[in-house]
XYZ file of C-alpha atoms in Angstrom:
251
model
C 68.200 -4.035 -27.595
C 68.531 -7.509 -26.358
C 65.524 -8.330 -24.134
C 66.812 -11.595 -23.053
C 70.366 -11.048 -22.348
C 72.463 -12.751 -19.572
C 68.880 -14.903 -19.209
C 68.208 -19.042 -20.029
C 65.077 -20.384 -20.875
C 63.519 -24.095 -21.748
C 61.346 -24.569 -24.519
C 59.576 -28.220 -24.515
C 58.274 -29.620 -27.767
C 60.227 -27.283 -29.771
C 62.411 -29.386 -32.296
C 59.577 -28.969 -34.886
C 61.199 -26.556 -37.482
C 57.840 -24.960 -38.033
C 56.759 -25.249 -34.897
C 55.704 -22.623 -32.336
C 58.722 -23.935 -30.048
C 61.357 -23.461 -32.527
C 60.498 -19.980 -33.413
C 59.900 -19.361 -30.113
C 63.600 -20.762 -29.266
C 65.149 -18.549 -32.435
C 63.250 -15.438 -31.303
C 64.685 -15.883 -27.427
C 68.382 -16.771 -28.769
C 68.452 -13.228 -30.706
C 67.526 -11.717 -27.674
C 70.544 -13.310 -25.759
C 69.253 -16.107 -24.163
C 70.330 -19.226 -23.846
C 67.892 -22.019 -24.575
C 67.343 -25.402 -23.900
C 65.561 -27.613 -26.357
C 63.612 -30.096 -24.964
C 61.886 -33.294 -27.093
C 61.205 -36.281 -27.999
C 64.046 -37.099 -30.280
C 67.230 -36.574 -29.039
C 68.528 -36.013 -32.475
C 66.265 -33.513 -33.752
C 66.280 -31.850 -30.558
C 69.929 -31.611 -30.930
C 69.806 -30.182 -34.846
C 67.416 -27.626 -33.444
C 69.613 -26.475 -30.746
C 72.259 -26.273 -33.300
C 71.063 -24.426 -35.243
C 69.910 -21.193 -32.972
C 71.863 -18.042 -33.150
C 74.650 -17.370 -30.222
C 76.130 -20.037 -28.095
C 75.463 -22.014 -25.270
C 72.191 -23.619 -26.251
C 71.735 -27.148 -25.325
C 69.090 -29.718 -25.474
C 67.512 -33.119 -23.944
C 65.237 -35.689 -24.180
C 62.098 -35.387 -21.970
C 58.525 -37.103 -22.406
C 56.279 -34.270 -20.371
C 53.928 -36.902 -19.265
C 56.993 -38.138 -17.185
C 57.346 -36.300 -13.899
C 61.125 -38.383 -13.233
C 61.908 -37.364 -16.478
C 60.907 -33.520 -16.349
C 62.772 -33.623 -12.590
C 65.651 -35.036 -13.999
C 65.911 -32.785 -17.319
C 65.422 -29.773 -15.178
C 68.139 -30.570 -12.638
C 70.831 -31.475 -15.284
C 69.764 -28.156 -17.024
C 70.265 -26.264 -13.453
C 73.352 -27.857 -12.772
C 74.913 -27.299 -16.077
C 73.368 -22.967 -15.948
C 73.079 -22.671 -12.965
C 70.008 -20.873 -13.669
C 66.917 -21.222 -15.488
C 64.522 -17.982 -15.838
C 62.197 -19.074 -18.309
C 59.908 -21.746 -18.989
C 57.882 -22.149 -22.326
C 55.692 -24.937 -22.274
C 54.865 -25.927 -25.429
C 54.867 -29.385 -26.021
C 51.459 -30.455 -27.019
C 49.246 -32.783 -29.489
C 46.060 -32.428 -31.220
C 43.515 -34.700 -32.542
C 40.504 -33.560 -34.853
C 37.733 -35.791 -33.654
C 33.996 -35.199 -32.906
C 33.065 -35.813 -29.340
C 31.953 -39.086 -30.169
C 34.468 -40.272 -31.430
C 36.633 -39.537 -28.146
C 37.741 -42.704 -26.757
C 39.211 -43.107 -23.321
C 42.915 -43.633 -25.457
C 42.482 -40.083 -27.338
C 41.215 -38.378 -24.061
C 44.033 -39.716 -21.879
C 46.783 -38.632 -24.560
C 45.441 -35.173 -25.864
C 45.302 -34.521 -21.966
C 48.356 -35.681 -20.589
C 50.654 -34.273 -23.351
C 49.059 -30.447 -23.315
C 47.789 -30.658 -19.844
C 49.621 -32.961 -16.848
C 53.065 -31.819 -18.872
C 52.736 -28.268 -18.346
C 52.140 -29.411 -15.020
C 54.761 -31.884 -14.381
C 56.946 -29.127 -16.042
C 56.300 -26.390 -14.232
C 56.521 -28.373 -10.696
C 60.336 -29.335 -11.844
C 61.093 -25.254 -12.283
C 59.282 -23.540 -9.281
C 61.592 -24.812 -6.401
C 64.452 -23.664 -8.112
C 62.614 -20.241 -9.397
C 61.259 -19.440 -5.915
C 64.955 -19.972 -4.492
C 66.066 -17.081 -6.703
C 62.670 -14.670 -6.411
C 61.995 -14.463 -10.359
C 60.908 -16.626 -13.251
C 58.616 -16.457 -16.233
C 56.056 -19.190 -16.828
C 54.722 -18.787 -20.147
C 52.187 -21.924 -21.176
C 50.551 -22.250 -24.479
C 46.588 -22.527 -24.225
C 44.371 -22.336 -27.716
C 41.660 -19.932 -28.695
C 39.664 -23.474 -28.824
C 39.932 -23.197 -25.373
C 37.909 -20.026 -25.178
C 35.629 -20.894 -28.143
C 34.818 -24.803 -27.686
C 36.799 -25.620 -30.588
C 35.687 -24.702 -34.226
C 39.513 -24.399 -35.826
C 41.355 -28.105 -35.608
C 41.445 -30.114 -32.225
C 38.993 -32.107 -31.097
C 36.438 -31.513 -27.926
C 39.183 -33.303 -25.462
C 41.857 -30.556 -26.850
C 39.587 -27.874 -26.041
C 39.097 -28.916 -22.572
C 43.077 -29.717 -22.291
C 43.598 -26.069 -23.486
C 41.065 -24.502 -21.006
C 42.380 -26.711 -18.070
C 45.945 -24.705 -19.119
C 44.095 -21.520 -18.443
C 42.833 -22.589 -15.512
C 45.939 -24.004 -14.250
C 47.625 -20.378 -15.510
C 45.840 -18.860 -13.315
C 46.055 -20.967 -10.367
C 50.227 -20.594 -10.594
C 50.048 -17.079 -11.111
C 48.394 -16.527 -8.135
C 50.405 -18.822 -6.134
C 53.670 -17.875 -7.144
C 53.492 -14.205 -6.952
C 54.560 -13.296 -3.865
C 57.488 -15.337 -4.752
C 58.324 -13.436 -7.852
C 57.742 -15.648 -9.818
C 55.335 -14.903 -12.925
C 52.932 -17.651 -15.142
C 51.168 -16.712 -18.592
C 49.589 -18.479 -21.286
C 49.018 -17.217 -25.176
C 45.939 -18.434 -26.503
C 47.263 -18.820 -30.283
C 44.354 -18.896 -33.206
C 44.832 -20.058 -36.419
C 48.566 -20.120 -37.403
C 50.362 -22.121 -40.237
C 52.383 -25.005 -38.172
C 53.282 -28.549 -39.004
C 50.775 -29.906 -36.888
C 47.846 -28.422 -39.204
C 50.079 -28.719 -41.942
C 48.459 -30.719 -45.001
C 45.423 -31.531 -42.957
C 43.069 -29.206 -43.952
C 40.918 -29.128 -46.787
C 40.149 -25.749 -49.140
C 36.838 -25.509 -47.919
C 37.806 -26.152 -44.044
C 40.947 -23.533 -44.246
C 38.021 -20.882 -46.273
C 35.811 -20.649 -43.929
C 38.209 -20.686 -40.695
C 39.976 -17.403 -42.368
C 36.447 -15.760 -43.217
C 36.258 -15.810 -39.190
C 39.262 -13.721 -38.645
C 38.885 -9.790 -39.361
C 42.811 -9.808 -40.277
C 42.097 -12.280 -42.853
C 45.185 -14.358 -42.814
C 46.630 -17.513 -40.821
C 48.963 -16.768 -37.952
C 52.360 -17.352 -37.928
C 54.908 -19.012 -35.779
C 56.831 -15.532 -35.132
C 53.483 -14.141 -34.044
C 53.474 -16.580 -31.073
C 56.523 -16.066 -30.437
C 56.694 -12.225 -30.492
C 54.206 -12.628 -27.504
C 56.383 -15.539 -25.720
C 59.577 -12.780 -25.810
C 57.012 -9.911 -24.363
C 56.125 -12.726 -21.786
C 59.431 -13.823 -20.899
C 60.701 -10.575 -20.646
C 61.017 -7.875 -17.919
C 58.708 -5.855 -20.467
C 55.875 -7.763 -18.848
C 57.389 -7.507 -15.347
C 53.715 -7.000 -13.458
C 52.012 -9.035 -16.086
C 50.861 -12.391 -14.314
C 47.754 -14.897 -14.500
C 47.131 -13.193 -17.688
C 45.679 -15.043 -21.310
C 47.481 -13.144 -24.112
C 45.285 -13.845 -27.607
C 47.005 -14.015 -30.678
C 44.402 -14.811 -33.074
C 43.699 -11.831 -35.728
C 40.502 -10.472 -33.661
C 39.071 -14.490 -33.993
C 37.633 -13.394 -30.517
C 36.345 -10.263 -31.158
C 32.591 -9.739 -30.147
């Protein structure tokens, strides 16, 4: 069973091949869709669209923290559908510092990437969702957003993460009575490129001794939840935080 079929979807920030996008995008084209790869590179955008499953996909350049650029991006995807029924956003960056070491640079980056691009995103989609009466919004938050950190990111990435809830929310509640739906995942631990190489034996010990399933996340277990999310399995699902995290949260 196809969950996607006959159904297109953009993916920002997914042209990293480990990344949560990519497997996200992979995941999505097996289920039928048609994806849109949106980055920073046109290049590697383009190998990663290339290289999903099925045909059809495409791919552009788009800096998130650009609201022309997300406008535009969206449009050219819209014309060339016709239709877009899913949004992941996805594109994000990290920075391990200590609150001190925050400087007005690191805050403005961490939060315009993760935070004013889901944003600027998301405002180039809804007119065109609410025209049609359906869409899926699905926006990836952190579980340092519900724990103050303690894994990788920095204070500022926390708070960029929470504001993503928050925002969540916000749409969700908005948007419904136009049928159109907004989610985020709150992702724990998982093996990506971004934390790739950048933790130490010690650090990577003692974040696994704080999950009860013992092990690092994967990218297909954020993107398992994305396809649930997307999909009309989750049909009366909205303003929801879905954890995937191996119980990190569990009290």
């Amino acid at each position: 069973m196809k969950l996607l079929d006959g159904m297109t979807a953009i993916i920002t920030g997914a042209a990293s091949p480990r990344g949560l996008g990519k497997a996200t995008a992979q995941l999505f084209a097996q289920h039928g869709a048609r994806v849109a790869i949106l980055d920073l590179d046109a290049d590697e955008a383009a190998e990663a669209a290339a290289d999903l499953p099925g045909d059809g996909h495409t791919s552009g350049v788009c800096d998130v923290t650009d609201k022309a650029a997300c406008d535009t991006v969206v449009a050219d995807i819209i014309a060339q559908w016709g239709q877009v029924d899913v949004l992941v956003n996805n594109a994000g960056i990290t920075q391990p510092l200590q609150l001190m070491e925050i400087t007005p640079h690191n805050y403005d980056a961490v939060l315009d990437v993760n935070l004013r691009g889901t944003l600027y995103m998301s405002q180039a989609v809804i007119p065109h969702m609410r025209s049609r009466g359906q869409g899926s919004i699905v926006n990836m938050s952190s579980v340092s957003a519900q724990r103050g950190g303690g894994i990788f990111g920095g204070p500022h990435y926390s708070a960029a993460k929470a504001g993503i809830l928050g925002l969540t929310k916000a749409m969700a509640r908005e948007l419904a009575p136009a049928g159109v739906r907004s989610n985020a995942i709150c992702p724990g631990f998982i093996a990506t490129d971004i934390t790739a190489g950048k933790l130490t034996d010690a650090m990577r010990a003692q974040v696994l001794a704080g999950i009860p399933m013992g092990r690092a996340g994967t990218a297909d277990d954020v993107a398992g939840c994305a396809l649930f999310l997307a999909s009309n399995l989750s049909a009366y699902v909205t303003g929801s935080e879905v954890d995937v995290n191996g119980g990190s949260l569990i009290h």
